[in-house]
Amino acid sequence: MSAGKILVVGGGIAGLSAAWGLVRRGFAVELFEQGALPYPKASSYDEHRIIRHAYGDMEGYAYLMPEAFRVWTALWAALGVCHYDAMPAVYLMRGESDWYETTKRSMGRMGVACTDISIDAAMARYPMVNPEGVTRVVQTDGAGMLYPIRILTDMVKLIAGLGVVLHPNSLVESVDLEAGTVRTAAGITQGDAVVVTAGAWVNRLIPSTIGVAVPSRQAVMFLAPPPALVGAWQAAPVLIDIGPDSGTYTLPPRAGTRLKIGDHQFTRQGDPDEDRTGTDADVERLTAAARRAWLDFDAYTVLERKACFYTVTADERFLVRRERCRHIGDLGGRPGRLIPEATPASFGTTCLTGRGGGRSVRSSSCGRGRRRGRRGLRGGG
């Protein structure tokens, strides 16, 4: 006998993880996605993303990561394949920052290695780095790259095989949280609770998120390095530049992916339905930062400029709010565990709510923030 029927709105990593966790808990689950499954415009749809334990003064994130890695391991077992490439994350620090001390403290408490590398050794090892202004180089373990497109594709197959009813190309027009219903062009579907994982579209379904969880158009660039640096980049770890004018993250070309560079500057503007081709304005700041981070950056070929959307709060915290409904525990779930194995290290945006849901959680998929606190899970990059 089913523990209840849950309707999940959104088929990115958060929605797929929600469906996976709920169906394993004994719930009947239906999942609605406005596009294909997986959806190329989802916040979590990408070639590769960073996962790590090092979060600077965002220690709340750091202390969640051991559990996140445990759940990813459980997912690989369920999928029968691992879409994770373990490798160090190397941080190039330019100027003064409190990132090192807080990272060293949290990594030590978790028993994850965090080691200084001499600047000379780092420059010899990573010939693509612009050494100007580098004041410290730190290598951290407990890091690597996730392959989101592969994860999403396999999770769709996984949850379908577990009995989740999938509704691709089914735009949800509205949700009724108290009634536990979802409306699409095909009509109204009744459930016992609604889980909204609509990412950059969450404002359209949950009005209370307007002005709080704000869609943010971001840009990344996929690159081909100069021939002389191809080998160095193929052997490189994740490289993160921490500087006031050069802050970037760069993911190496592994397992059929391309070299990718991005930054952490939220625009907090844009329409997620607009064209996703990166414009000159989208990449202006990123290009300037890349020129400071990497030697002879103009010798790289830009293969693609891509815009994506995250949904962030002003302080980049996860939010939990009651949304006019009783707790999922009334339907047989454990309090506080609506999605027991939800997003292990989220690279999507989540809003949990609905009749029986009792909670609304909106999460920044790429949130880093500046103050300490328990802020959530992310894959990043």
PDB file of N, CA, C and O in Angstrom, residues 10 45 57 60 63 73 103 115 122 159 171 208 217-218 249 258 269 271 298 307:
ATOM      1  N   GLY A  10       9.168  19.682 -11.696  1.00  0.00           N
ATOM      2  CA  GLY A  10      10.536  20.001 -12.074  1.00  0.00           C
ATOM      3  C   GLY A  10      11.388  18.755 -12.139  1.00  0.00           C
ATOM      4  O   GLY A  10      11.394  17.946 -11.203  1.00  0.00           O
ATOM      5  N   TYR A  45      21.778  21.018 -15.626  1.00  0.00           N
ATOM      6  CA  TYR A  45      22.167  20.371 -16.878  1.00  0.00           C
ATOM      7  C   TYR A  45      23.495  20.957 -17.350  1.00  0.00           C
ATOM      8  O   TYR A  45      23.580  22.129 -17.707  1.00  0.00           O
ATOM      9  N   ASP A  57      34.725  30.485   4.549  1.00  0.00           N
ATOM     10  CA  ASP A  57      33.942  30.822   5.739  1.00  0.00           C
ATOM     11  C   ASP A  57      32.523  30.290   5.677  1.00  0.00           C
ATOM     12  O   ASP A  57      31.751  30.468   6.614  1.00  0.00           O
ATOM     13  N   GLY A  60      29.082  25.953   7.057  1.00  0.00           N
ATOM     14  CA  GLY A  60      27.861  25.156   7.046  1.00  0.00           C
ATOM     15  C   GLY A  60      27.801  24.223   5.856  1.00  0.00           C
ATOM     16  O   GLY A  60      27.392  23.064   5.960  1.00  0.00           O
ATOM     17  N   TYR A  63      30.430  21.185   6.321  1.00  0.00           N
ATOM     18  CA  TYR A  63      30.098  20.090   7.224  1.00  0.00           C
ATOM     19  C   TYR A  63      28.960  19.217   6.705  1.00  0.00           C
ATOM     20  O   TYR A  63      28.705  18.141   7.253  1.00  0.00           O
ATOM     21  N   THR A  73      27.486   8.195  -3.295  1.00  0.00           N
ATOM     22  CA  THR A  73      27.942   6.803  -3.399  1.00  0.00           C
ATOM     23  C   THR A  73      26.755   5.849  -3.493  1.00  0.00           C
ATOM     24  O   THR A  73      26.774   4.878  -4.266  1.00  0.00           O
ATOM     25  N   THR A 103      38.957  27.457   5.967  1.00  0.00           N
ATOM     26  CA  THR A 103      38.996  26.184   5.240  1.00  0.00           C
ATOM     27  C   THR A 103      39.878  25.182   5.974  1.00  0.00           C
ATOM     28  O   THR A 103      39.506  24.006   6.134  1.00  0.00           O
ATOM     29  N   THR A 115      46.589  21.133   1.950  1.00  0.00           N
ATOM     30  CA  THR A 115      48.038  21.243   1.977  1.00  0.00           C
ATOM     31  C   THR A 115      48.532  22.425   1.161  1.00  0.00           C
ATOM     32  O   THR A 115      48.068  22.650   0.038  1.00  0.00           O
ATOM     33  N   ALA A 122      54.061  25.045  -7.783  1.00  0.00           N
ATOM     34  CA  ALA A 122      52.765  25.126  -8.457  1.00  0.00           C
ATOM     35  C   ALA A 122      52.905  25.684  -9.866  1.00  0.00           C
ATOM     36  O   ALA A 122      52.269  25.193 -10.810  1.00  0.00           O
ATOM     37  N   ILE A 159      14.402   6.180 -11.981  1.00  0.00           N
ATOM     38  CA  ILE A 159      13.127   6.380 -11.286  1.00  0.00           C
ATOM     39  C   ILE A 159      11.948   5.847 -12.103  1.00  0.00           C
ATOM     40  O   ILE A 159      10.955   5.384 -11.531  1.00  0.00           O
ATOM     41  N   LEU A 171       4.066  21.462 -19.134  1.00  0.00           N
ATOM     42  CA  LEU A 171       4.237  22.697 -18.388  1.00  0.00           C
ATOM     43  C   LEU A 171       3.190  22.800 -17.290  1.00  0.00           C
ATOM     44  O   LEU A 171       1.987  22.709 -17.545  1.00  0.00           O
ATOM     45  N   SER A 208       5.310  33.543  -3.085  1.00  0.00           N
ATOM     46  CA  SER A 208       6.036  34.011  -1.897  1.00  0.00           C
ATOM     47  C   SER A 208       7.543  34.029  -2.109  1.00  0.00           C
ATOM     48  O   SER A 208       8.279  34.604  -1.309  1.00  0.00           O
ATOM     49  N   ARG A 217      20.984  35.058 -14.199  1.00  0.00           N
ATOM     50  CA  ARG A 217      21.627  34.610 -15.436  1.00  0.00           C
ATOM     51  C   ARG A 217      23.146  34.630 -15.251  1.00  0.00           C
ATOM     52  O   ARG A 217      23.725  35.649 -14.884  1.00  0.00           O
ATOM     53  N   GLN A 218      23.776  33.509 -15.478  1.00  0.00           N
ATOM     54  CA  GLN A 218      25.211  33.349 -15.333  1.00  0.00           C
ATOM     55  C   GLN A 218      25.806  32.893 -16.659  1.00  0.00           C
ATOM     56  O   GLN A 218      25.096  32.358 -17.503  1.00  0.00           O
ATOM     57  N   TYR A 249      36.570  29.715 -11.581  1.00  0.00           N
ATOM     58  CA  TYR A 249      36.779  28.278 -11.396  1.00  0.00           C
ATOM     59  C   TYR A 249      36.952  27.681 -12.790  1.00  0.00           C
ATOM     60  O   TYR A 249      36.314  28.109 -13.750  1.00  0.00           O
ATOM     61  N   ARG A 258      34.635  19.267 -22.155  1.00  0.00           N
ATOM     62  CA  ARG A 258      35.494  20.346 -22.626  1.00  0.00           C
ATOM     63  C   ARG A 258      36.036  21.155 -21.446  1.00  0.00           C
ATOM     64  O   ARG A 258      35.464  21.131 -20.363  1.00  0.00           O
ATOM     65  N   GLN A 269      19.396  38.725 -12.247  1.00  0.00           N
ATOM     66  CA  GLN A 269      18.477  39.261 -13.236  1.00  0.00           C
ATOM     67  C   GLN A 269      18.394  38.299 -14.416  1.00  0.00           C
ATOM     68  O   GLN A 269      19.221  37.407 -14.566  1.00  0.00           O
ATOM     69  N   ASP A 271      15.551  36.379 -17.564  1.00  0.00           N
ATOM     70  CA  ASP A 271      14.366  35.537 -17.748  1.00  0.00           C
ATOM     71  C   ASP A 271      14.841  34.155 -18.177  1.00  0.00           C
ATOM     72  O   ASP A 271      15.513  34.024 -19.200  1.00  0.00           O
ATOM     73  N   ASP A 298      44.117  34.931 -24.414  1.00  0.00           N
ATOM     74  CA  ASP A 298      43.571  35.219 -25.741  1.00  0.00           C
ATOM     75  C   ASP A 298      44.008  34.200 -26.789  1.00  0.00           C
ATOM     76  O   ASP A 298      43.479  34.197 -27.905  1.00  0.00           O
ATOM     77  N   ALA A 307      24.901  30.664 -21.421  1.00  0.00           N
ATOM     78  CA  ALA A 307      24.231  31.251 -20.264  1.00  0.00           C
ATOM     79  C   ALA A 307      23.405  30.169 -19.574  1.00  0.00           C
ATOM     80  O   ALA A 307      22.791  29.327 -20.220  1.00  0.00           O
TER      81      ALA A 307
END
